[in-house]
Coordinates of C-alpha atoms in Angstrom, one line a residue:
Chain A
X1 CA 172.1 76.6 99.7
X2 CA 168.4 76.1 98.9
X3 CA 166.3 79.2 98.6
X4 CA 163.7 79.0 101.4
X5 CA 165.1 79.7 104.9
X6 CA 164.0 77.3 107.7
X7 CA 166.4 78.4 110.4
X8 CA 167.4 82.0 111.0
X9 CA 169.7 82.9 113.9
X10 CA 170.7 86.5 114.8
X11 CA 173.1 87.6 117.4
X12 CA 172.4 84.5 119.4
X13 CA 173.9 84.3 122.9
X14 CA 173.6 81.5 125.4
X15 CA 175.0 82.1 128.8
X16 CA 174.9 79.4 131.6
X17 CA 175.4 80.2 135.2
X18 CA 178.2 78.3 136.8
X19 CA 179.6 78.0 140.3
X20 CA 182.4 80.3 139.3
X21 CA 180.2 82.9 137.5
X22 CA 178.9 82.6 134.0
X23 CA 179.9 80.5 131.0
X24 CA 179.1 81.9 127.5
X25 CA 178.4 78.8 125.3
X26 CA 177.3 80.8 122.3
X27 CA 178.5 84.3 121.7
X28 CA 176.8 86.2 118.9
X29 CA 175.9 83.6 116.3
X30 CA 174.4 84.7 113.0
X31 CA 173.4 82.2 110.4
X32 CA 170.6 80.9 108.3
X33 CA 169.9 77.4 107.1
X34 CA 167.7 76.7 104.2
X35 CA 165.5 73.8 103.0
X36 CA 167.2 70.5 102.1
X37 CA 170.6 71.5 103.4
X38 CA 173.0 68.9 104.8
X39 CA 174.8 71.1 107.2
X40 CA 177.2 70.4 110.0
X41 CA 178.1 72.5 113.0
X42 CA 181.6 71.4 113.7
X43 CA 184.1 72.2 116.4
X44 CA 185.9 70.8 119.4
X45 CA 184.2 69.9 122.7
X46 CA 182.8 72.9 124.5
X47 CA 182.5 75.0 121.3
X48 CA 178.8 75.3 121.6
X49 CA 177.6 72.8 119.0
X50 CA 175.1 70.9 121.1
X51 CA 173.8 74.1 122.7
X52 CA 173.1 75.6 119.3
X53 CA 171.3 72.4 118.3
X54 CA 169.3 72.4 121.5
X55 CA 168.1 75.9 120.8
X56 CA 167.2 75.2 117.2
X57 CA 165.3 72.1 118.6
X58 CA 163.4 74.3 121.1
X59 CA 164.8 72.2 123.9
X60 CA 166.5 75.4 125.2
X61 CA 166.1 79.1 124.8
X62 CA 168.5 81.9 123.9
X63 CA 169.8 84.2 126.6
X64 CA 170.1 87.0 124.0
X65 CA 169.4 87.3 120.3
X66 CA 166.9 85.5 118.2
X67 CA 166.5 82.0 116.8
X68 CA 163.6 81.6 114.4
X69 CA 162.8 78.0 113.4
X70 CA 160.2 77.3 110.7
X71 CA 158.9 80.9 111.2
X72 CA 158.6 80.6 115.0
X73 CA 160.8 82.5 117.4
X74 CA 162.1 80.0 120.0
X75 CA 162.2 82.7 122.7
X76 CA 158.5 83.4 122.2
X77 CA 157.3 79.8 122.4
X78 CA 155.7 78.5 125.6
X79 CA 156.4 75.0 126.8
X80 CA 153.4 73.6 125.0
X81 CA 154.1 75.4 121.7
X82 CA 157.7 74.2 121.8
X83 CA 156.6 70.6 122.4
X84 CA 154.2 71.0 119.4
X85 CA 156.9 72.3 117.2
X86 CA 159.2 69.3 118.1
X87 CA 156.3 66.9 117.8
X88 CA 155.3 67.9 114.3
X89 CA 158.2 69.5 112.5
X90 CA 161.5 68.4 114.1
X91 CA 163.3 65.1 114.3
X92 CA 166.1 64.3 116.7
X93 CA 169.0 61.9 116.4
X94 CA 171.2 61.5 119.5
X95 CA 174.7 60.2 120.1
X96 CA 173.5 57.5 122.4
X97 CA 170.4 56.7 120.3
X98 CA 168.0 57.4 123.2
X99 CA 165.7 54.6 122.2
X100 CA 162.9 53.7 124.6
X101 CA 164.2 50.4 126.1
X102 CA 161.0 48.6 126.8
X103 CA 159.6 49.2 123.3
X104 CA 160.3 47.1 120.2
X105 CA 161.8 48.6 117.1
X106 CA 158.4 49.1 115.6
X107 CA 157.0 50.8 118.7
X108 CA 160.0 53.1 119.0
X109 CA 159.6 54.2 115.4
X110 CA 155.8 54.5 115.9
X111 CA 156.1 56.7 119.0
X112 CA 156.3 60.1 117.3
X113 CA 153.2 59.1 115.2
X114 CA 151.3 58.2 118.4
X115 CA 151.9 61.7 119.6
X116 CA 150.6 63.1 116.4
X117 CA 147.4 61.0 116.9
X118 CA 147.5 59.4 113.5
X119 CA 145.2 56.4 113.1
X120 CA 146.6 52.9 113.4
X121 CA 146.6 51.9 109.7
X122 CA 148.4 55.2 108.7
X123 CA 150.9 54.7 111.5
X124 CA 151.6 51.1 110.4
X125 CA 152.1 52.2 106.8
X126 CA 154.5 55.0 107.8
X127 CA 156.5 52.9 110.2
X128 CA 157.0 50.1 107.8
X129 CA 158.0 52.6 105.1
X130 CA 160.5 54.2 107.4
X131 CA 161.9 50.9 108.5
X132 CA 162.2 49.8 104.9
X133 CA 164.3 52.9 104.1
X134 CA 166.6 52.0 106.9
X135 CA 166.7 48.3 106.1
X136 CA 165.2 47.3 109.4
X137 CA 162.2 45.3 108.4
X138 CA 163.6 42.1 109.8
X139 CA 164.1 43.7 113.3
X140 CA 160.6 44.9 113.8
X141 CA 159.9 42.9 116.9
X142 CA 163.4 43.3 118.4
X143 CA 164.0 45.4 121.5
X144 CA 167.0 47.9 121.6
X145 CA 169.0 45.7 123.8
X146 CA 168.9 43.0 121.1
X147 CA 170.4 45.3 118.5
X148 CA 173.9 46.4 117.6
X149 CA 175.0 50.0 117.9
X150 CA 174.6 50.6 114.1
X151 CA 171.1 49.0 114.2
X152 CA 170.1 51.2 117.2
X153 CA 171.2 54.3 115.4
X154 CA 169.3 53.3 112.3
X155 CA 166.2 52.8 114.4
X156 CA 166.8 56.3 115.8
X157 CA 167.0 57.7 112.3
X158 CA 163.9 55.8 111.3
X159 CA 162.2 57.3 114.4
X160 CA 163.4 60.8 113.4
X161 CA 162.3 60.4 109.8
X162 CA 159.0 58.6 110.2
X163 CA 156.9 61.7 110.4
X164 CA 158.8 63.3 107.6
X165 CA 160.0 66.3 109.5
X166 CA 161.2 69.5 108.0
X167 CA 164.4 69.5 110.0
X168 CA 166.4 66.6 111.5
X169 CA 168.9 67.6 114.2
X170 CA 171.6 65.0 114.7
X171 CA 173.9 65.4 117.7
X172 CA 177.1 63.4 117.2
X173 CA 175.2 60.6 115.5
X174 CA 178.2 58.5 114.7
X175 CA 180.2 58.9 118.0
X176 CA 179.3 55.5 119.2
X177 CA 179.7 53.7 115.9
X178 CA 182.5 52.0 114.1
X179 CA 183.7 53.3 110.7
X180 CA 181.6 50.9 108.6
X181 CA 178.4 51.6 110.5
X182 CA 179.1 55.3 110.4
X183 CA 179.5 55.4 106.6
X184 CA 176.4 53.2 106.3
X185 CA 174.3 55.6 108.5
X186 CA 175.6 58.7 106.8
X187 CA 174.9 57.3 103.3
X188 CA 171.4 56.6 104.4
X189 CA 171.0 60.2 105.7
X190 CA 172.4 61.6 102.5
X191 CA 169.9 59.5 100.5
X192 CA 167.0 60.7 102.7
X193 CA 168.2 64.3 102.3
X194 CA 168.2 63.8 98.5
X195 CA 164.9 61.9 98.2
X196 CA 162.8 63.6 100.9
X197 CA 164.4 67.1 100.8
X198 CA 164.7 67.0 104.6
X199 CA 167.1 69.5 106.1
X200 CA 169.8 67.8 108.2
X201 CA 171.8 69.8 110.8
X202 CA 174.6 67.9 112.5
X203 CA 176.6 68.7 115.6
X204 CA 179.9 66.8 115.1
X205 CA 183.6 66.7 115.3
X206 CA 183.8 63.4 113.5
X207 CA 185.8 63.6 110.2
X208 CA 183.6 60.8 108.7
X209 CA 180.5 63.0 109.1
X210 CA 182.3 66.1 107.9
X211 CA 183.3 64.3 104.7
X212 CA 179.6 63.9 103.9
X213 CA 178.5 67.5 104.7
X214 CA 177.4 70.0 102.0
X215 CA 178.0 72.9 104.3
X216 CA 180.3 73.2 107.3
X217 CA 179.9 75.8 110.0
X218 CA 182.9 75.8 112.3
X219 CA 182.4 77.0 115.8
X220 CA 185.1 77.9 118.3
X221 CA 184.3 79.2 121.8
X222 CA 180.7 79.9 120.9
X223 CA 181.5 81.9 117.7
X224 CA 181.3 81.1 114.1
X225 CA 184.8 80.8 112.8
X226 CA 184.0 79.7 109.3
X227 CA 180.9 79.0 107.2
X228 CA 181.7 77.2 104.0
X229 CA 179.9 75.3 101.3
X230 CA 181.6 72.1 100.4
X231 CA 181.5 71.0 96.8
X232 CA 182.0 67.3 96.3
Chain B
X1 CA 144.8 59.9 128.0
X2 CA 144.4 56.8 125.9
X3 CA 148.0 57.3 124.6
X4 CA 149.3 57.8 128.1
X5 CA 147.5 54.8 129.4
X6 CA 148.9 52.7 126.6
X7 CA 152.4 53.9 127.2
X8 CA 152.1 53.6 130.9
X9 CA 150.9 50.0 130.6
X10 CA 153.8 49.2 128.3
X11 CA 156.4 50.8 130.5
X12 CA 155.0 49.0 133.5
X13 CA 155.1 45.7 131.7
X14 CA 158.6 46.5 130.6
X15 CA 159.8 47.2 134.1
X16 CA 159.4 43.5 134.8
X17 CA 160.3 42.3 138.3
X18 CA 160.1 45.8 139.8
X19 CA 156.5 46.0 138.8
X20 CA 155.7 42.6 140.1
X21 CA 157.2 43.3 143.4
X22 CA 155.0 46.4 143.9
X23 CA 152.0 44.6 142.6
X24 CA 152.4 41.6 144.9
X25 CA 152.9 43.9 148.0
X26 CA 149.9 46.0 147.0
X27 CA 147.7 43.0 146.2
X28 CA 148.5 41.6 149.6
X29 CA 147.4 44.9 151.2
X30 CA 144.2 44.8 149.2
X31 CA 143.5 41.3 150.4
X32 CA 144.3 41.8 154.0
X33 CA 142.3 45.0 154.3
X34 CA 139.3 43.4 152.6
X35 CA 139.7 40.2 154.7
X36 CA 140.0 42.1 158.0
X37 CA 137.0 44.3 157.2
X38 CA 135.1 41.3 156.0
X39 CA 135.9 39.5 159.3
X40 CA 134.6 42.4 161.3
X41 CA 131.5 42.6 159.2
X42 CA 131.0 38.8 159.7
X43 CA 131.5 39.2 163.4
X44 CA 129.1 42.1 163.5
X45 CA 126.4 40.2 161.6
X46 CA 126.9 37.1 163.7
X47 CA 126.9 39.0 167.0
X48 CA 123.8 40.9 166.0
X49 CA 122.0 37.7 164.9
X50 CA 123.0 35.9 168.0
X51 CA 122.0 38.8 170.3
X52 CA 118.6 39.0 168.5
X53 CA 118.0 35.3 168.6
X54 CA 119.1 34.7 172.2
X55 CA 118.5 37.8 174.1
X56 CA 117.1 40.9 172.4
X57 CA 114.4 39.7 170.1
X58 CA 112.7 42.4 168.0
X59 CA 112.8 44.8 170.9
X60 CA 111.8 44.8 174.6
X61 CA 109.4 46.4 177.0
X62 CA 111.0 47.1 180.3
X63 CA 109.1 47.7 183.5
X64 CA 109.7 51.4 184.2
X65 CA 111.9 50.7 187.2
X66 CA 114.1 48.1 185.5
X67 CA 117.8 49.0 185.1
X68 CA 120.0 46.1 184.1
X69 CA 123.1 47.9 185.5
X70 CA 121.5 48.4 189.0
X71 CA 120.8 45.1 190.8
X72 CA 119.0 47.0 193.6
X73 CA 116.3 48.1 191.1
X74 CA 115.3 44.4 190.6
X75 CA 113.3 44.5 193.9
X76 CA 110.9 47.0 192.4
X77 CA 111.2 46.2 188.7
X78 CA 108.1 44.0 188.2
X79 CA 104.6 44.6 187.2
X80 CA 101.6 42.7 185.9
X81 CA 101.9 41.8 182.3
X82 CA 99.5 44.2 180.5
X83 CA 96.4 42.6 179.1
X84 CA 97.1 44.0 175.6
X85 CA 99.7 41.3 175.3
X86 CA 97.3 38.4 176.1
X87 CA 96.8 37.2 172.5
X88 CA 100.6 37.5 171.7
X89 CA 101.4 35.6 174.9
X90 CA 99.0 32.8 173.9
X91 CA 100.7 32.6 170.5
X92 CA 104.1 32.7 172.1
X93 CA 105.1 35.8 170.2
X94 CA 106.0 37.7 173.3
X95 CA 108.3 36.2 175.9
X96 CA 107.8 37.7 179.4
X97 CA 110.8 37.4 181.7
X98 CA 110.8 37.9 185.5
X99 CA 114.2 38.7 186.8
X100 CA 115.5 38.5 190.4
X101 CA 118.7 38.0 192.3
X102 CA 119.6 34.7 194.0
X103 CA 122.3 32.5 195.2
X104 CA 123.3 28.9 194.4
X105 CA 125.7 26.7 196.3
X106 CA 127.5 24.5 193.8
X107 CA 130.0 22.1 195.4
X108 CA 129.8 24.0 198.7
X109 CA 130.7 27.3 197.1
X110 CA 128.5 30.4 197.0
X111 CA 127.6 31.9 193.7
X112 CA 125.5 35.0 193.2
X113 CA 123.2 34.6 190.2
X114 CA 120.4 36.1 188.3
X115 CA 117.3 34.0 188.3
X116 CA 115.2 34.5 185.2
X117 CA 111.8 33.1 184.8
X118 CA 110.6 32.6 181.2
X119 CA 107.4 31.2 179.8
X120 CA 107.9 27.6 178.5
X121 CA 105.9 28.1 175.3
X122 CA 107.7 31.2 174.1
X123 CA 108.9 31.2 170.5
X124 CA 110.9 34.5 170.6
X125 CA 114.2 33.4 171.9
X126 CA 116.3 30.3 171.0
X127 CA 116.5 29.2 174.6
X128 CA 115.2 25.6 174.8
X129 CA 112.3 26.4 177.1
X130 CA 110.2 23.7 175.7
X131 CA 112.1 21.3 178.0
X132 CA 110.3 22.9 180.9
X133 CA 107.0 21.5 179.6
X134 CA 108.1 17.9 180.0
X135 CA 109.3 18.3 183.5
X136 CA 107.7 17.8 186.9
X137 CA 110.6 18.8 189.1
X138 CA 110.1 21.4 191.8
X139 CA 112.5 23.9 190.1
X140 CA 113.7 22.7 186.7
X141 CA 116.5 24.9 185.4
X142 CA 118.3 25.6 182.2
X143 CA 121.8 26.9 182.3
X144 CA 124.4 27.9 179.7
X145 CA 127.5 25.9 179.0
X146 CA 129.8 28.6 180.5
X147 CA 127.7 28.7 183.7
X148 CA 127.9 24.9 183.8
X149 CA 131.6 24.7 183.3
X150 CA 132.3 27.6 185.7
X151 CA 130.4 25.8 188.5
X152 CA 131.1 22.2 187.6
X153 CA 127.4 21.5 186.8
X154 CA 125.9 18.9 184.5
X155 CA 122.5 17.8 183.4
X156 CA 120.7 16.1 186.3
X157 CA 122.6 17.9 189.1
X158 CA 120.7 19.2 192.0
X159 CA 121.8 22.3 193.8
X160 CA 120.4 24.6 196.5
X161 CA 119.1 27.9 195.4
X162 CA 118.2 30.8 197.7
X163 CA 116.2 33.9 196.8
X164 CA 114.2 36.7 198.4
X165 CA 110.5 36.9 197.7
X166 CA 108.4 40.0 197.3
X167 CA 108.1 40.6 201.0
X168 CA 111.9 40.4 201.4
X169 CA 111.8 37.0 203.0
X170 CA 114.6 34.6 202.2
X171 CA 113.6 31.2 200.9
X172 CA 115.6 28.2 199.5
X173 CA 114.9 25.0 197.6
X174 CA 116.6 22.4 195.5
X175 CA 117.0 23.2 191.8
X176 CA 117.6 20.6 189.2
X177 CA 119.6 21.2 186.0
X178 CA 117.4 19.7 183.2
X179 CA 119.4 21.1 180.3
X180 CA 122.5 22.9 179.3
X181 CA 122.4 25.1 176.2
X182 CA 125.2 26.4 174.2
X183 CA 125.2 30.0 173.1
X184 CA 127.7 32.7 172.1
X185 CA 125.7 35.3 174.0
X186 CA 127.3 35.3 177.4
X187 CA 124.7 37.7 178.9
X188 CA 122.2 34.9 178.8
X189 CA 124.7 32.3 180.1
X190 CA 127.2 33.4 182.7
X191 CA 125.8 33.7 186.2
X192 CA 122.3 33.0 185.1
X193 CA 119.7 30.3 185.8
X194 CA 116.6 30.1 183.7
X195 CA 113.5 28.5 185.2
X196 CA 109.8 28.5 184.2
X197 CA 108.1 31.8 184.6
X198 CA 105.1 30.5 186.5
X199 CA 107.5 28.7 189.0
X200 CA 109.5 31.9 189.6
X201 CA 106.3 34.0 189.9
X202 CA 105.1 31.5 192.6
X203 CA 108.5 31.5 194.4
X204 CA 108.6 35.3 194.4
X205 CA 104.9 35.8 195.2
X206 CA 104.4 37.8 192.0
X207 CA 101.7 36.0 190.1
X208 CA 101.2 37.3 186.5
X209 CA 104.2 39.7 186.8
X210 CA 107.3 40.2 184.7
X211 CA 110.3 42.5 184.5
X212 CA 110.7 42.6 180.8
X213 CA 108.6 41.6 177.7
X214 CA 110.7 40.4 174.8
X215 CA 108.9 41.0 171.5
X216 CA 109.0 38.7 168.5
X217 CA 108.0 41.3 165.9
X218 CA 108.9 44.9 165.5
X219 CA 105.1 45.8 165.1
X220 CA 104.7 45.2 168.8
X221 CA 106.6 48.4 169.4
X222 CA 103.3 50.3 168.9
X223 CA 101.5 48.8 171.9
X224 CA 103.0 51.2 174.4
X225 CA 101.4 49.9 177.7
X226 CA 101.4 52.2 180.7
X227 CA 104.3 51.7 183.1
X228 CA 106.5 50.0 180.5
X229 CA 109.1 51.6 178.3
X230 CA 110.0 50.2 174.9
X231 CA 113.6 49.5 174.0
X232 CA 114.3 49.0 170.3
X233 CA 116.6 46.2 169.1
X234 CA 119.0 49.0 167.9
X235 CA 119.2 50.4 171.4
X236 CA 119.8 47.0 172.9
X237 CA 122.5 46.1 170.4
X238 CA 124.3 49.4 170.9
X239 CA 127.0 47.8 173.0
X240 CA 127.8 45.3 170.3
X241 CA 127.7 48.1 167.6
X242 CA 130.0 50.2 169.7
X243 CA 132.4 47.4 170.2
X244 CA 132.6 46.6 166.5
X245 CA 133.1 50.3 165.7
X246 CA 135.9 50.3 168.2
X247 CA 137.4 47.3 166.6
X248 CA 137.0 48.9 163.2
X249 CA 138.9 52.0 164.4
X250 CA 141.6 49.6 165.8
X251 CA 141.7 48.1 162.3
X252 CA 142.7 51.4 160.8
X253 CA 146.1 50.9 162.4
X254 CA 146.5 47.7 160.4
X255 CA 145.3 49.5 157.2
X256 CA 147.8 52.3 157.8
X257 CA 150.7 49.8 158.3
X258 CA 149.8 47.8 155.2
X259 CA 149.1 50.9 153.1
X260 CA 152.3 52.5 154.2
X261 CA 154.3 49.4 153.2
X262 CA 152.6 49.3 149.8
X263 CA 152.9 53.0 149.3
X264 CA 156.5 53.0 150.3
X265 CA 157.2 50.5 147.6
X266 CA 155.4 52.6 145.0
X267 CA 157.0 55.8 146.2
X268 CA 160.4 54.2 146.1
X269 CA 159.9 52.8 142.6
X270 CA 158.7 56.2 141.4
X271 CA 161.7 58.0 142.8
X272 CA 164.0 55.3 141.4
X273 CA 162.3 55.5 138.0
X274 CA 162.7 59.2 137.8
X275 CA 166.3 58.9 138.9
X276 CA 167.2 56.1 136.5
X277 CA 165.0 57.2 133.5
X278 CA 166.1 60.7 133.1
X279 CA 167.4 60.0 129.6
X280 CA 164.0 58.5 128.7
X281 CA 162.2 61.5 130.2
X282 CA 164.4 63.8 128.0
X283 CA 163.7 61.7 125.0
X284 CA 159.9 61.9 125.6
X285 CA 160.2 65.7 125.7
X286 CA 162.5 65.8 122.7
X287 CA 160.0 63.7 120.7
X288 CA 157.3 66.2 121.5
X289 CA 155.6 65.3 124.7
X290 CA 154.9 68.2 127.1
X291 CA 156.3 68.0 130.6
X292 CA 152.8 67.7 132.0
X293 CA 152.2 64.7 129.7
X294 CA 155.4 63.1 131.1
X295 CA 154.3 63.8 134.7
X296 CA 151.0 62.2 133.8
X297 CA 152.7 59.2 132.2
X298 CA 154.8 58.5 135.3
X299 CA 151.8 59.1 137.7
X300 CA 149.7 56.8 135.6
X301 CA 152.4 54.1 135.7
X302 CA 152.3 54.3 139.5
X303 CA 148.6 54.2 139.6
X304 CA 148.4 51.2 137.3
X305 CA 150.3 49.3 140.0
X306 CA 147.1 49.4 142.0
X307 CA 145.0 48.3 139.1
X308 CA 147.3 45.4 138.4
X309 CA 147.3 44.6 142.2
X310 CA 143.5 44.6 142.2
X311 CA 143.5 42.1 139.3
X312 CA 146.1 39.9 141.0
X313 CA 144.3 40.1 144.3
X314 CA 141.2 39.0 142.5
X315 CA 143.0 36.0 141.0
X316 CA 144.2 34.6 144.2
X317 CA 142.0 36.5 146.7
X318 CA 138.5 35.6 145.4
X319 CA 138.9 31.9 145.9
X320 CA 140.7 32.4 149.2
X321 CA 138.1 34.8 150.6
X322 CA 135.2 32.8 149.1
X323 CA 136.5 29.7 150.8
X324 CA 136.8 31.5 154.1
X325 CA 133.4 33.0 153.8
X326 CA 131.9 29.6 153.3
X327 CA 134.0 27.7 155.8
X328 CA 134.4 30.4 158.4
X329 CA 137.4 31.2 160.6
X330 CA 137.7 29.2 163.8
X331 CA 138.0 30.9 167.1
X332 CA 137.4 27.8 169.1
X333 CA 138.8 27.8 172.6
X334 CA 139.3 31.5 172.7
X335 CA 135.8 32.8 172.3
X336 CA 134.5 32.0 175.8
X337 CA 137.4 33.8 177.4
X338 CA 136.9 37.1 175.6
X339 CA 133.6 37.8 177.3
X340 CA 132.3 39.0 173.9
X341 CA 129.6 37.7 171.6
X342 CA 132.1 35.8 169.6
X343 CA 131.2 32.5 167.9
X344 CA 133.5 29.5 167.7
X345 CA 133.5 30.1 164.0
X346 CA 133.1 33.5 162.3
X347 CA 132.0 33.7 158.7
X348 CA 133.5 36.8 157.1
X349 CA 131.1 38.9 155.0
X350 CA 132.4 40.7 151.9
X351 CA 130.1 43.2 150.4
X352 CA 130.5 44.8 147.0
X353 CA 130.6 48.2 148.8
X354 CA 133.6 47.0 150.9
X355 CA 135.5 45.8 147.9
X356 CA 134.7 49.0 145.9
X357 CA 135.6 51.3 148.8
X358 CA 138.9 49.5 149.4
X359 CA 139.8 49.7 145.6
X360 CA 139.0 53.4 145.4
X361 CA 140.9 54.3 148.6
X362 CA 144.0 52.4 147.4
X363 CA 143.7 53.8 143.8
X364 CA 143.5 57.4 145.1
X365 CA 146.4 56.9 147.6
X366 CA 148.5 55.2 144.9
X367 CA 147.9 58.0 142.5
X368 CA 148.8 60.7 145.1
X369 CA 152.0 58.8 146.1
X370 CA 152.9 58.3 142.4
X371 CA 152.3 62.0 141.6
X372 CA 154.4 63.4 144.4
X373 CA 157.8 62.3 143.0
X374 CA 156.7 62.7 139.4
X375 CA 156.3 66.5 139.9
X376 CA 160.1 66.7 139.8
X377 CA 159.9 66.0 136.1
X378 CA 158.2 69.3 135.5
X379 CA 161.2 71.1 136.9
X380 CA 163.8 69.1 134.8
X381 CA 165.7 70.7 132.0
X382 CA 165.2 68.5 128.9
X383 CA 168.8 69.2 127.7
X384 CA 170.2 67.8 131.0
X385 CA 167.7 65.0 131.1
X386 CA 168.7 63.9 127.6
X387 CA 172.3 63.5 128.7
X388 CA 171.1 61.5 131.7
X389 CA 172.6 64.1 134.0
X390 CA 171.2 64.0 137.6
X391 CA 169.0 67.0 138.4

């Protein structure tokens, strides 16, 4: 684990109201994640992986406890501050890519930079650099519908990485990919983690992803069952 | 705002056929609203011009007893033409008209009419009174084409006319139709016979008298002779103005229907967009857009429909409306039956104000209609939206 802590979670609980009462998705989670970690939150469906990632990503708030991301308490952020945190410091990779369908590859990757109001030449430079990392320079003008699943996920990674965020949150990034594409994507992420020192946090139950992790946090029924450092 | 505008334009373009459908419906509404309003403006202008040229002039002096809606007042509604008008009369810049009731007997039928005597050298109205000057008949008469067709009269026909003179004595003579004029102003045509003023004055035993004085210039409003009241052209055109206003109000129904159709299309698209694009909404939020920015984006997308519609309407509408403004719209055959000042051909008038007002109204309405369903986004949970889960 690297020295500086980027994510600190204490006694975190998330309770959802349901028709039958309440459902506790996270039940007293305590953990810290440091800079340049390549960490996975693993566990079966319904274990609370995505909920934890959503809270770290300021897309949701804790019911109890505390989640501090990059020095900011998620519970204390208002809607605008949370948006600003996501815009400037966090990158997201989703299971179903979530690319904007009417935009080209270039425009999809450029989108986070538009929100950061960077000038055009700077945006262009950063987008091309990001697409180069992901080997997508020949797909610049393609639209998501014209790409394969692997290519779409690479565009999503390029979009997450283009602004060089401190933390990338990846929710089941390989769930829709075949083995070859999964390994390809994961190798790229490992490389980015090594070169850019970006912290990656995965929510996954895919063994292929798990085999690349440097740290594995196992969740069961909203509780941390095991937190282990993996030495390759 | 610049970013939202860019994104909205891109999304709109990306929506393809859905956008075009909205834009076409909206552009059609734009065009029909402008066309209809332009037509009413054209009618208004044409009716006013015709009324001024054929009947009203620049204003009128009425003998104080004259009431056009009370035929019994005609017996007393006559006075000597004031001497202050002498110069203007010589120049033909004032047209004195003596009005009385009478009866004609065309084809053995009885027809009540208004007999109007007008000076033959007047230059105020378009009536072809110069024809009186070249005529030696006992009572030469000019009639309008509607009067001619209603009574089966043609140029050269002679009919008996009966009237009552200033002493209340009935008299009768033969009248000869020396000309038939065509006008859109039925109030100088239907049931009226125009004869030379001096002839009528002689018939009535009212030498030098008139019922009304029609002015050629607005400056004559300052003369104010005793026993005469001035009626401005605006007062005299009030009936036309009121009619056009009434028609404009009736036109609002058309606007409402057209706007409702267009707005329904926009509203429907917005609702569908928000329903279908939940994942996209979630992605926008995850990437760092605030909810209000996303609401703004969707509202702007809807509003841009009306901007595109304006552009499209300009592409096919400007040549279409310009052609109609120059060629006019034919109402031939129908105009005479309406009993209105309606020309055979109306030339629509499209002002910049009309176009600008229509654009602004549609833009504001579209923005409101786009905003209403977009407000739902502000209540969405981004985590649910990201999964595309209906909320």
